[in-house]
CSV table of N, CA and C in Angstrom, one decimal:
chain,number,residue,atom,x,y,z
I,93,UNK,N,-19.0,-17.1,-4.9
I,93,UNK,CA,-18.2,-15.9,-5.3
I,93,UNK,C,-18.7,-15.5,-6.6
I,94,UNK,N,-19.0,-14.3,-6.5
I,94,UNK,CA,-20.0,-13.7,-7.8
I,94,UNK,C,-18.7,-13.2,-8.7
I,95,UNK,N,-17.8,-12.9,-8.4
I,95,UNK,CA,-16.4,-13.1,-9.6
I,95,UNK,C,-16.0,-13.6,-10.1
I,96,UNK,N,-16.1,-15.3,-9.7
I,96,UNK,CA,-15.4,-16.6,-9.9
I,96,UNK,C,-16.6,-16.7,-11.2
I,97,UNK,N,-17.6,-16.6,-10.7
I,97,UNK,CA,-19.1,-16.8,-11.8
I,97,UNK,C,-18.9,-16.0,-13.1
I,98,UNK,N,-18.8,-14.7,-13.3
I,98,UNK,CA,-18.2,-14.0,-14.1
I,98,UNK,C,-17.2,-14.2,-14.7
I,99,UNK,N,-16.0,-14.6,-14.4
I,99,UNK,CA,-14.7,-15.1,-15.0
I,99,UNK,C,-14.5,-16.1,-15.5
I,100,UNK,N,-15.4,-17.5,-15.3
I,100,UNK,CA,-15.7,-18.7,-15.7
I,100,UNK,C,-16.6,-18.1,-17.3
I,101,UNK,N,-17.7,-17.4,-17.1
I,101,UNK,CA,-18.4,-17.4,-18.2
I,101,UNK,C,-17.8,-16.4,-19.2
I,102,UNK,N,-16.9,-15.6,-18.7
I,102,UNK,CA,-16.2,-14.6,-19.7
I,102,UNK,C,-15.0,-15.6,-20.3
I,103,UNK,N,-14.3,-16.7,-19.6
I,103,UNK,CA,-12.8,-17.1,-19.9
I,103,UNK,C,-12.1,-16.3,-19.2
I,104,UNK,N,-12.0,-15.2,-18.2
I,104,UNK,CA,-11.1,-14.3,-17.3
I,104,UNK,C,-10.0,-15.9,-16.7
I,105,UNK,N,-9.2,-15.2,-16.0
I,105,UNK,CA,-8.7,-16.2,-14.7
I,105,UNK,C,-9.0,-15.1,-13.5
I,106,UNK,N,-9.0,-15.5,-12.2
I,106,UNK,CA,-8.9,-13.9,-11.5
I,106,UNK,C,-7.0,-13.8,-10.3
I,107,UNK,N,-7.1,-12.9,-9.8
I,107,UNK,CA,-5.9,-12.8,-9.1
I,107,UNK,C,-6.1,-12.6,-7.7
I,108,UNK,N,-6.1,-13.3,-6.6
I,108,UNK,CA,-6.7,-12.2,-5.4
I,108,UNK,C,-5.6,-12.3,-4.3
I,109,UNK,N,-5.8,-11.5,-3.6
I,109,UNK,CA,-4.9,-10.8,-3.0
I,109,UNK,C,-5.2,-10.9,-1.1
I,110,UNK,N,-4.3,-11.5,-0.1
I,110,UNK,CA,-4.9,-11.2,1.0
I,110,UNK,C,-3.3,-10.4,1.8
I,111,UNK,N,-4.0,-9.3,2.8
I,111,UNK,CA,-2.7,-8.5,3.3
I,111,UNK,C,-2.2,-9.4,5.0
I,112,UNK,N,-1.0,-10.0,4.9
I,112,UNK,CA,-1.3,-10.5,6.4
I,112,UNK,C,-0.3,-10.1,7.3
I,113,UNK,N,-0.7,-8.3,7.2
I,113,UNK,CA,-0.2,-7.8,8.5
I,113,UNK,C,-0.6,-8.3,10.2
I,114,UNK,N,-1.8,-8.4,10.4
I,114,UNK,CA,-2.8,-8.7,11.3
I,114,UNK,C,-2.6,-9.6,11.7
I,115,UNK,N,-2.6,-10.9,12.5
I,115,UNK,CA,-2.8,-12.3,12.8
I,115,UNK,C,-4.3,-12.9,12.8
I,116,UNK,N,-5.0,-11.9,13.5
I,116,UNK,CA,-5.9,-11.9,13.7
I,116,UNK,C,-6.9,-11.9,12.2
I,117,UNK,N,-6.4,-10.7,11.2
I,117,UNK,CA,-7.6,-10.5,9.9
I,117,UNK,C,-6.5,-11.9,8.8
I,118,UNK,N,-5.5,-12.0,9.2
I,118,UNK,CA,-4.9,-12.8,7.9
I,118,UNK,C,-5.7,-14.0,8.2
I,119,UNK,N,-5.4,-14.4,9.3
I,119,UNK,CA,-6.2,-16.2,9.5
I,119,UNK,C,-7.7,-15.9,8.9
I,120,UNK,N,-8.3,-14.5,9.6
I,120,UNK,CA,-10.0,-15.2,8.5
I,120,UNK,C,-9.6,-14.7,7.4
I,121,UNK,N,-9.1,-13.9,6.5
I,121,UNK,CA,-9.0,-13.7,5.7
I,121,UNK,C,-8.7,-14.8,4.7
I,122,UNK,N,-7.9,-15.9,5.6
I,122,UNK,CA,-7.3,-16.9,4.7
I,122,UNK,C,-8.8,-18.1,4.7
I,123,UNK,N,-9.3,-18.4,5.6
I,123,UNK,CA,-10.6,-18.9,5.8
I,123,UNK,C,-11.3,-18.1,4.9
I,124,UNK,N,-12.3,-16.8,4.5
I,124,UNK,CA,-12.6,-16.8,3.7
I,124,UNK,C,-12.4,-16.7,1.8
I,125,UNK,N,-10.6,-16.8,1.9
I,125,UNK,CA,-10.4,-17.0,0.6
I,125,UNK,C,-10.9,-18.6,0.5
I,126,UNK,N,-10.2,-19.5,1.3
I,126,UNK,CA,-10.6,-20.8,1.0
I,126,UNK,C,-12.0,-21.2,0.9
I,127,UNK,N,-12.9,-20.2,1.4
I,127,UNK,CA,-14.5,-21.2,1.3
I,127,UNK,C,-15.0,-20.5,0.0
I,128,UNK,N,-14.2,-19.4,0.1
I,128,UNK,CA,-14.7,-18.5,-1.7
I,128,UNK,C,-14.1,-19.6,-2.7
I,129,UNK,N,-13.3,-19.6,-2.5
I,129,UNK,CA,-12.2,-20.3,-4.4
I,129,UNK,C,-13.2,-21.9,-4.3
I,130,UNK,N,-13.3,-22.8,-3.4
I,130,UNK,CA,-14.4,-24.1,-3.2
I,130,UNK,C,-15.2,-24.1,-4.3
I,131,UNK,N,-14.1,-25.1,-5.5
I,131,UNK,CA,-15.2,-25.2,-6.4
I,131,UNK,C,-15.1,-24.2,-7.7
I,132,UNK,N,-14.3,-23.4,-7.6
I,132,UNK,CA,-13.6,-22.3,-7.9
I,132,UNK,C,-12.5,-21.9,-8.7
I,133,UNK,N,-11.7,-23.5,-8.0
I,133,UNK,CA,-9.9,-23.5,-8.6
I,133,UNK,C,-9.9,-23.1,-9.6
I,134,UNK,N,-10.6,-23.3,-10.8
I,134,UNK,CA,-10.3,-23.5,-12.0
I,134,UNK,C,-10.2,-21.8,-12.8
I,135,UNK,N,-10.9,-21.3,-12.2
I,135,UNK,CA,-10.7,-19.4,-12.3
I,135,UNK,C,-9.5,-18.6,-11.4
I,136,UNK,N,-9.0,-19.3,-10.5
I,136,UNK,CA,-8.3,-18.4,-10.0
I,136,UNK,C,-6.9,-18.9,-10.2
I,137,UNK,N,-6.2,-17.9,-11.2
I,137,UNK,CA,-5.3,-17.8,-11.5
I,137,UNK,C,-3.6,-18.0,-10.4
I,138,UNK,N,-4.1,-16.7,-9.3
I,138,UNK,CA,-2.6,-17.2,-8.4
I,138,UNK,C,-3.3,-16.4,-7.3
I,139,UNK,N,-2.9,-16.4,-5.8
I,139,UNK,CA,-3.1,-15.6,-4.8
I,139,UNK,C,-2.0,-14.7,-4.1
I,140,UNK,N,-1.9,-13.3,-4.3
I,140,UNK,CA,-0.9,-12.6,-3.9
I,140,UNK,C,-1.0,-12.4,-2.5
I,141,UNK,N,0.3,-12.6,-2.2
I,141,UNK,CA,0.3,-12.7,-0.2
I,141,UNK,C,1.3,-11.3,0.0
I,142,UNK,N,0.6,-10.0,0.7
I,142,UNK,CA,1.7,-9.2,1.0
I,142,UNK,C,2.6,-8.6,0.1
I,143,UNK,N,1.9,-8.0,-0.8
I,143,UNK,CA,2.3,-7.6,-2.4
I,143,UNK,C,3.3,-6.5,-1.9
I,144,UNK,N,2.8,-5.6,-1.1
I,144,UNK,CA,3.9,-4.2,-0.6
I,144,UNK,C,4.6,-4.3,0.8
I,145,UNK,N,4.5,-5.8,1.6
I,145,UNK,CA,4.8,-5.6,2.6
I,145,UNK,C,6.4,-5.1,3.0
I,146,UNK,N,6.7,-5.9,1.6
I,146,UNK,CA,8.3,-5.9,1.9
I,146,UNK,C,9.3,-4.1,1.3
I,147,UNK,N,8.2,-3.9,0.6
I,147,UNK,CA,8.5,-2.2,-0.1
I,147,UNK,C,8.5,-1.3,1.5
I,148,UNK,N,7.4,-1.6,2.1
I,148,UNK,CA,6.7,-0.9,3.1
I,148,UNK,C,7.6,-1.0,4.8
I,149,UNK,N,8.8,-2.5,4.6
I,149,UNK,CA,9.3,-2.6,5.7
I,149,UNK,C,8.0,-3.3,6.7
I,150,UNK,N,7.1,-3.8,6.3
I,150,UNK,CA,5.9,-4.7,7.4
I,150,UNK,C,7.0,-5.9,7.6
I,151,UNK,N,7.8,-6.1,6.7
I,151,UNK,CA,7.8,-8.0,6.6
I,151,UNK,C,9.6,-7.7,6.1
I,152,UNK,N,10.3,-8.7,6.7
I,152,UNK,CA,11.6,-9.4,5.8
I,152,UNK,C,11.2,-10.1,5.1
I,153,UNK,N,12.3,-10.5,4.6
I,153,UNK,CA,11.7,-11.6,3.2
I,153,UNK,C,11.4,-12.7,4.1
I,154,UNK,N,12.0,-13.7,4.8
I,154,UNK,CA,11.5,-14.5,5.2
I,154,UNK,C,10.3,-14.8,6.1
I,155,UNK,N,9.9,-13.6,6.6
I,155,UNK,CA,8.5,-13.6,7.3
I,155,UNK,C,7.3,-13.4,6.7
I,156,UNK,N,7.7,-13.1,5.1
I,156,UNK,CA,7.0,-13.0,4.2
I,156,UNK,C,6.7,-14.2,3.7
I,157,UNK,N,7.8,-14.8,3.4
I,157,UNK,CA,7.9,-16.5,3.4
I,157,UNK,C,6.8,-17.1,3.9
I,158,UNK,N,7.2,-16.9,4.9
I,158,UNK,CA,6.5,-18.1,6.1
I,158,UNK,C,4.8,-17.8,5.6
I,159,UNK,N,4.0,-16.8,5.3
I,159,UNK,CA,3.1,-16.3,5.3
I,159,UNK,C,2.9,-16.8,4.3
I,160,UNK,N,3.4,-16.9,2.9
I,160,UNK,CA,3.2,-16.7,1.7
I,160,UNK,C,3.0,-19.1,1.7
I,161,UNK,N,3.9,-19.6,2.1
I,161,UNK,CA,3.6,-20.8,2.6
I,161,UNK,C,3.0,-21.4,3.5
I,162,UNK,N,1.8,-20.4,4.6
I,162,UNK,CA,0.8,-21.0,4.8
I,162,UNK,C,-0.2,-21.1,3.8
I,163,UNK,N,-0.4,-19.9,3.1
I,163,UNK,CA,-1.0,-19.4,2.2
I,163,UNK,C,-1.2,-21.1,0.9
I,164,UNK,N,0.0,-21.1,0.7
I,164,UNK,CA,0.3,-22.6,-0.1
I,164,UNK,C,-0.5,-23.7,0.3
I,165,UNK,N,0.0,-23.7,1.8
I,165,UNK,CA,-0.7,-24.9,2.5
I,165,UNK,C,-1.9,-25.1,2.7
I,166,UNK,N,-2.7,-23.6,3.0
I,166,UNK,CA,-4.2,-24.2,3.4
I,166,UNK,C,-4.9,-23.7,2.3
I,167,UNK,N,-4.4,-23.5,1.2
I,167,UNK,CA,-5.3,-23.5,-0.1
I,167,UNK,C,-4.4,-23.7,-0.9
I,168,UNK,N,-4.5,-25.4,-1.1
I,168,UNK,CA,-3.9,-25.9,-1.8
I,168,UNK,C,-4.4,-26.0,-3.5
I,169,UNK,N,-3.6,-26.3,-4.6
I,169,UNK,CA,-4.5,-26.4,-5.5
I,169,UNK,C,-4.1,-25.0,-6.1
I,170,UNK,N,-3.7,-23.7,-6.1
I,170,UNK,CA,-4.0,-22.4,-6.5
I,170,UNK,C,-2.4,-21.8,-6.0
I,171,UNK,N,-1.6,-21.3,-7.1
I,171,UNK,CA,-0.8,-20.8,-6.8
I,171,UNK,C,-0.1,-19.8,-6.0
């Protein structure tokens, strides 16, 4: 991840963000956050799950939940 490289040598943290309307793009989406951050933790600050979903009516709070705590689970280590 050519960000994580930059933010390490600047002192940044970074923030990133995955949208998991899709079932289909959230799952790789969440696979390629996990093989990007590998090695990484220490720059990324927190990962935002579904920032507008709930403004936008995509998600209840609790199915937002649920997302936001796979999110937890399979990238663990990163807020």
């Amino acid at each position: 991840m050519v960000f994580a490289h930059v933010a390490k040598n600047k002192g940044f943290k970074l923030v990133l963000g995955i949208w998991p309307d899709v079932k289909a793009s959230f799952d790789s989406d969440k696979k390629i956050l996990k093989d990007a951050i590998k090695g990484n933790e220490d720059v990324i600050a927190a990962i935002t799950v579904g920032s507008e979903t709930l403004y936008r009516g995509n998600f209840k709070g609790p199915e937002l939940l649920e997302k936001i705590n796979q999110v937890k689970k399979e990238i663990p280590g990163v807020r």
